[in-house]
Amino acid sequence: MSEASSIPWRFDRNRAALIVVDMQRDFVEEGAIMEVAMARRAIPTMARVVEACRGAGIPVIYTRHVLHDEFDISPLEAAYQPRLKTSGMRAGTPGVEIVPELAPLPRDVIVTKHRYDAFHDTQLETVLRNIRGERQVDTLVIIGTVTSVCCESTARSAFMRDYKVAFISDANGGFDEASHNASCDILGRVFARVMRCDEFLGEM
């Protein structure tokens, strides 16, 4: 897996925001409908990133993938994940809650999404424009799950909106090591600085 980025830049915590992608019970808990065991194992590392960002005054934004009914799912996604047509990630259910180990604080922001990309049809861009006032956010730190789906989609979308992206490899969880490593390698070549937690904390 490549940890090097083709676009080198230095991390500036005064212009950064952290995005914690979809660390909700339906993805993380053992036996959950969309269980991602790698994400569960990465929780301690994710918690280190969240704690460090809060301590440095970096805004923390959580995303939750929430489905209100079957019409929130595209036909293509329904074909890929037919079980989601009737259950899982439903609004108002415990499955959309962030896991307790990473529980948001009152000052944190929660963005609800219904597609893989956290920018698509959400208020994320508005939040990022305003969350730091006059000092605009230009860097996004991305952790969470699923590496090759929502996390990668959000990282690519952020890059196309001219954000610098720090993708913390050991604070993201994929369906398996192969897909996780492939995503990190591709992102690191073009779209993001792929960093391990210790490297990221060292730059803060």
mmCIF file of C-alpha atoms in Angstrom:
data_model
loop_
_atom_site.group_PDB
_atom_site.id
_atom_site.type_symbol
_atom_site.label_atom_id
_atom_site.label_comp_id
_atom_site.label_asym_id
_atom_site.label_seq_id
_atom_site.Cartn_x
_atom_site.Cartn_y
_atom_site.Cartn_z
ATOM 1 C CA MET A 1 0.000 0.000 0.000
ATOM 2 C CA SER A 2 1.314 3.425 -0.922
ATOM 3 C CA GLU A 3 1.549 5.917 1.915
ATOM 4 C CA ALA A 4 3.074 8.587 -0.322
ATOM 5 C CA SER A 5 1.062 11.306 -1.985
ATOM 6 C CA SER A 6 1.697 12.778 -5.397
ATOM 7 C CA ILE A 7 0.521 16.132 -4.000
ATOM 8 C CA PRO A 8 2.724 17.024 -1.015
ATOM 9 C CA TRP A 9 1.515 19.653 1.444
ATOM 10 C CA ARG A 10 1.905 20.427 5.110
ATOM 11 C CA PHE A 11 -0.986 19.981 7.489
ATOM 12 C CA ASP A 12 -2.359 23.228 8.965
ATOM 13 C CA ARG A 13 -4.669 22.461 11.861
ATOM 14 C CA ASN A 14 -6.016 26.013 11.806
ATOM 15 C CA ARG A 15 -7.632 25.371 8.422
ATOM 16 C CA ALA A 16 -8.748 21.778 8.977
ATOM 17 C CA ALA A 17 -11.892 19.848 9.830
ATOM 18 C CA LEU A 18 -12.281 16.169 10.706
ATOM 19 C CA ILE A 19 -14.935 14.040 9.011
ATOM 20 C CA VAL A 20 -15.888 10.792 10.751
ATOM 21 C CA VAL A 21 -17.699 8.748 8.126
ATOM 22 C CA ASP A 22 -20.620 6.481 9.053
ATOM 23 C CA MET A 23 -19.321 4.972 12.287
ATOM 24 C CA GLN A 24 -22.827 3.909 13.186
ATOM 25 C CA ARG A 25 -24.096 0.738 14.783
ATOM 26 C CA ASP A 26 -25.439 -0.827 11.573
ATOM 27 C CA PHE A 27 -21.898 -0.789 10.173
ATOM 28 C CA VAL A 28 -19.819 -1.488 13.235
ATOM 29 C CA GLU A 29 -21.499 -3.755 15.753
ATOM 30 C CA GLU A 30 -20.946 -7.489 15.606
ATOM 31 C CA GLY A 31 -23.757 -9.113 13.646
ATOM 32 C CA ALA A 32 -25.017 -5.797 12.234
ATOM 33 C CA ILE A 33 -26.685 -5.789 8.835
ATOM 34 C CA MET A 34 -23.680 -4.081 7.182
ATOM 35 C CA GLU A 35 -21.024 -5.271 9.623
ATOM 36 C CA VAL A 36 -17.492 -4.084 8.827
ATOM 37 C CA ALA A 37 -15.217 -5.885 11.274
ATOM 38 C CA MET A 38 -12.167 -3.900 10.172
ATOM 39 C CA ALA A 39 -13.921 -0.678 11.165
ATOM 40 C CA ARG A 40 -14.701 -2.092 14.588
ATOM 41 C CA ARG A 41 -11.059 -3.044 15.082
ATOM 42 C CA ALA A 42 -9.968 0.458 14.069
ATOM 43 C CA ILE A 43 -12.114 2.222 16.685
ATOM 44 C CA PRO A 44 -9.221 2.802 19.144
ATOM 45 C CA THR A 45 -7.182 4.468 16.390
ATOM 46 C CA MET A 46 -10.153 6.523 15.269
ATOM 47 C CA ALA A 47 -10.696 7.612 18.868
ATOM 48 C CA ARG A 48 -7.091 8.836 19.035
ATOM 49 C CA VAL A 49 -7.661 10.977 15.954
ATOM 50 C CA VAL A 50 -10.945 12.373 17.262
ATOM 51 C CA GLU A 51 -9.468 13.175 20.671
ATOM 52 C CA ALA A 52 -6.416 14.851 19.148
ATOM 53 C CA CYS A 53 -8.529 16.949 16.800
ATOM 54 C CA ARG A 54 -10.814 18.086 19.587
ATOM 55 C CA GLY A 55 -7.789 18.977 21.696
ATOM 56 C CA ALA A 56 -6.349 21.015 18.830
ATOM 57 C CA GLY A 57 -9.594 22.889 18.240
ATOM 58 C CA ILE A 58 -10.279 21.142 14.928
ATOM 59 C CA PRO A 59 -14.026 20.903 14.231
ATOM 60 C CA VAL A 60 -15.394 17.360 14.206
ATOM 61 C CA ILE A 61 -18.125 16.459 11.713
ATOM 62 C CA TYR A 62 -19.868 13.098 11.754
ATOM 63 C CA THR A 63 -21.782 11.618 8.857
ATOM 64 C CA ARG A 64 -24.580 9.088 9.213
ATOM 65 C CA HIS A 65 -26.003 7.085 6.338
ATOM 66 C CA VAL A 66 -29.758 7.192 6.942
ATOM 67 C CA LEU A 67 -32.548 5.753 4.819
ATOM 68 C CA HIS A 68 -36.095 6.975 5.368
ATOM 69 C CA ASP A 69 -37.767 4.472 3.055
ATOM 70 C CA GLU A 70 -37.081 2.318 0.022
ATOM 71 C CA PHE A 71 -37.108 5.392 -2.225
ATOM 72 C CA ASP A 72 -33.889 6.641 -0.622
ATOM 73 C CA ILE A 73 -32.135 3.721 -2.326
ATOM 74 C CA SER A 74 -31.316 3.851 -6.019
ATOM 75 C CA PRO A 75 -32.296 0.820 -8.125
ATOM 76 C CA LEU A 76 -28.611 0.093 -8.699
ATOM 77 C CA GLU A 77 -27.846 0.108 -4.977
ATOM 78 C CA ALA A 78 -30.910 -2.011 -4.285
ATOM 79 C CA ALA A 79 -29.647 -4.570 -6.783
ATOM 80 C CA TYR A 80 -26.250 -4.581 -5.055
ATOM 81 C CA GLN A 81 -27.679 -4.634 -1.518
ATOM 82 C CA PRO A 82 -31.270 -5.951 -1.781
ATOM 83 C CA ARG A 83 -31.591 -6.356 1.990
ATOM 84 C CA LEU A 84 -31.463 -2.563 2.366
ATOM 85 C CA LYS A 85 -34.806 -2.267 0.593
ATOM 86 C CA THR A 86 -36.562 -3.398 3.749
ATOM 87 C CA SER A 87 -34.186 -2.964 6.693
ATOM 88 C CA GLY A 88 -30.972 -1.402 7.894
ATOM 89 C CA MET A 89 -29.887 2.202 8.443
ATOM 90 C CA ARG A 90 -33.484 3.327 8.872
ATOM 91 C CA ALA A 91 -34.256 6.745 10.303
ATOM 92 C CA GLY A 92 -35.172 6.620 13.978
ATOM 93 C CA THR A 93 -33.664 3.187 14.621
ATOM 94 C CA PRO A 94 -30.702 2.429 16.909
ATOM 95 C CA GLY A 95 -28.700 1.286 13.888
ATOM 96 C CA VAL A 96 -28.074 4.845 12.697
ATOM 97 C CA GLU A 97 -26.604 5.944 16.032
ATOM 98 C CA ILE A 98 -22.862 6.603 16.244
ATOM 99 C CA VAL A 99 -21.114 3.897 18.270
ATOM 100 C CA PRO A 100 -20.561 4.907 21.923
ATOM 101 C CA GLU A 101 -16.769 4.757 21.680
ATOM 102 C CA LEU A 102 -16.871 7.641 19.187
ATOM 103 C CA ALA A 103 -19.950 9.423 20.488
ATOM 104 C CA PRO A 104 -20.342 13.014 19.271
ATOM 105 C CA LEU A 105 -20.122 15.860 21.748
ATOM 106 C CA PRO A 106 -22.737 18.626 21.768
ATOM 107 C CA ARG A 107 -20.407 20.947 19.849
ATOM 108 C CA ASP A 108 -19.810 18.409 17.063
ATOM 109 C CA VAL A 109 -21.819 18.489 13.838
ATOM 110 C CA ILE A 110 -23.788 15.535 12.458
ATOM 111 C CA VAL A 111 -24.526 15.454 8.731
ATOM 112 C CA THR A 112 -27.140 13.006 7.488
ATOM 113 C CA LYS A 113 -26.586 11.522 4.040
ATOM 114 C CA HIS A 114 -28.297 8.940 1.866
ATOM 115 C CA ARG A 115 -25.637 8.355 -0.774
ATOM 116 C CA TYR A 116 -22.023 7.210 -0.491
ATOM 117 C CA ASP A 117 -20.523 10.675 -1.105
ATOM 118 C CA ALA A 118 -20.980 12.857 1.986
ATOM 119 C CA PHE A 119 -21.186 15.961 -0.219
ATOM 120 C CA HIS A 120 -24.042 14.673 -2.363
ATOM 121 C CA ASP A 121 -27.365 16.314 -1.498
ATOM 122 C CA THR A 122 -26.296 17.210 2.077
ATOM 123 C CA GLN A 123 -25.456 20.370 3.992
ATOM 124 C CA LEU A 124 -21.766 19.414 4.317
ATOM 125 C CA GLU A 125 -20.471 22.165 2.031
ATOM 126 C CA THR A 126 -22.468 24.792 3.905
ATOM 127 C CA VAL A 127 -21.137 23.506 7.224
ATOM 128 C CA LEU A 128 -17.555 23.618 5.962
ATOM 129 C CA ARG A 129 -17.960 27.170 4.655
ATOM 130 C CA ASN A 130 -19.155 28.441 8.018
ATOM 131 C CA ILE A 131 -17.718 26.232 10.744
ATOM 132 C CA ARG A 132 -14.518 28.253 11.156
ATOM 133 C CA GLY A 133 -15.898 31.682 10.395
ATOM 134 C CA GLU A 134 -13.522 33.886 8.418
ATOM 135 C CA ARG A 135 -10.750 31.280 8.516
ATOM 136 C CA GLN A 136 -12.058 28.985 5.808
ATOM 137 C CA VAL A 137 -11.529 25.239 6.006
ATOM 138 C CA ASP A 138 -9.209 24.066 3.239
ATOM 139 C CA THR A 139 -8.189 20.654 4.605
ATOM 140 C CA LEU A 140 -10.322 17.631 5.435
ATOM 141 C CA VAL A 141 -9.163 14.735 7.587
ATOM 142 C CA ILE A 142 -11.145 11.600 6.753
ATOM 143 C CA ILE A 143 -11.635 8.557 8.966
ATOM 144 C CA GLY A 144 -14.415 5.987 9.248
ATOM 145 C CA THR A 145 -16.013 3.311 7.075
ATOM 146 C CA VAL A 146 -16.295 1.868 4.478
ATOM 147 C CA THR A 147 -12.860 2.671 3.057
ATOM 148 C CA SER A 148 -13.605 1.789 -0.567
ATOM 149 C CA VAL A 149 -17.158 3.111 -0.603
ATOM 150 C CA CYS A 150 -18.250 6.148 1.420
ATOM 151 C CA CYS A 151 -14.784 7.168 2.629
ATOM 152 C CA GLU A 152 -13.156 7.022 -0.791
ATOM 153 C CA SER A 153 -16.170 8.630 -2.473
ATOM 154 C CA THR A 154 -16.053 11.508 0.002
ATOM 155 C CA ALA A 155 -12.282 11.922 -0.367
ATOM 156 C CA ARG A 156 -12.515 12.103 -4.145
ATOM 157 C CA SER A 157 -15.402 14.552 -3.959
ATOM 158 C CA ALA A 158 -13.470 16.736 -1.518
ATOM 159 C CA PHE A 159 -10.451 16.788 -3.828
ATOM 160 C CA MET A 160 -12.651 17.848 -6.751
ATOM 161 C CA ARG A 161 -13.856 20.735 -4.592
ATOM 162 C CA ASP A 162 -10.239 21.837 -4.032
ATOM 163 C CA TYR A 163 -9.877 20.603 -0.469
ATOM 164 C CA LYS A 164 -6.631 19.087 0.690
ATOM 165 C CA VAL A 165 -7.426 15.606 1.961
ATOM 166 C CA ALA A 166 -5.628 13.740 4.743
ATOM 167 C CA PHE A 167 -6.811 10.131 4.587
ATOM 168 C CA ILE A 168 -5.791 8.297 7.749
ATOM 169 C CA SER A 169 -5.244 4.741 6.577
ATOM 170 C CA ASP A 170 -5.304 2.938 9.922
ATOM 171 C CA ALA A 171 -8.341 4.949 11.044
ATOM 172 C CA ASN A 172 -10.450 3.738 8.138
ATOM 173 C CA GLY A 173 -12.099 0.340 7.923
ATOM 174 C CA GLY A 174 -12.807 -1.617 4.759
ATOM 175 C CA PHE A 175 -14.716 -4.756 3.909
ATOM 176 C CA ASP A 176 -11.363 -6.532 3.715
ATOM 177 C CA GLU A 177 -7.652 -5.745 3.656
ATOM 178 C CA ALA A 178 -7.368 -6.043 -0.129
ATOM 179 C CA SER A 179 -10.040 -3.475 -0.978
ATOM 180 C CA HIS A 180 -8.883 -1.195 1.839
ATOM 181 C CA ASN A 181 -5.288 -1.239 0.624
ATOM 182 C CA ALA A 182 -6.321 -0.738 -2.997
ATOM 183 C CA SER A 183 -8.342 2.351 -2.076
ATOM 184 C CA CYS A 184 -5.523 3.812 -0.012
ATOM 185 C CA ASP A 185 -3.084 3.219 -2.858
ATOM 186 C CA ILE A 186 -5.283 4.905 -5.461
ATOM 187 C CA LEU A 187 -6.147 7.841 -3.203
ATOM 188 C CA GLY A 188 -2.501 8.347 -2.322
ATOM 189 C CA ARG A 189 -1.459 8.598 -5.952
ATOM 190 C CA VAL A 190 -3.772 11.478 -6.833
ATOM 191 C CA PHE A 191 -6.487 12.493 -4.403
ATOM 192 C CA ALA A 192 -5.080 12.611 -0.873
ATOM 193 C CA ARG A 193 -2.186 12.417 1.484
ATOM 194 C CA VAL A 194 -2.553 8.909 2.832
ATOM 195 C CA MET A 195 -1.105 8.938 6.337
ATOM 196 C CA ARG A 196 -1.028 6.651 9.322
ATOM 197 C CA CYS A 197 -2.356 7.934 12.635
ATOM 198 C CA ASP A 198 1.069 8.404 14.219
ATOM 199 C CA GLU A 199 2.298 10.426 11.249
ATOM 200 C CA PHE A 200 -0.795 12.600 11.315
ATOM 201 C CA LEU A 201 -0.547 13.248 15.050
ATOM 202 C CA GLY A 202 3.126 14.080 14.612
ATOM 203 C CA GLU A 203 2.258 16.857 12.153
ATOM 204 C CA MET A 204 -0.363 18.363 14.434
#
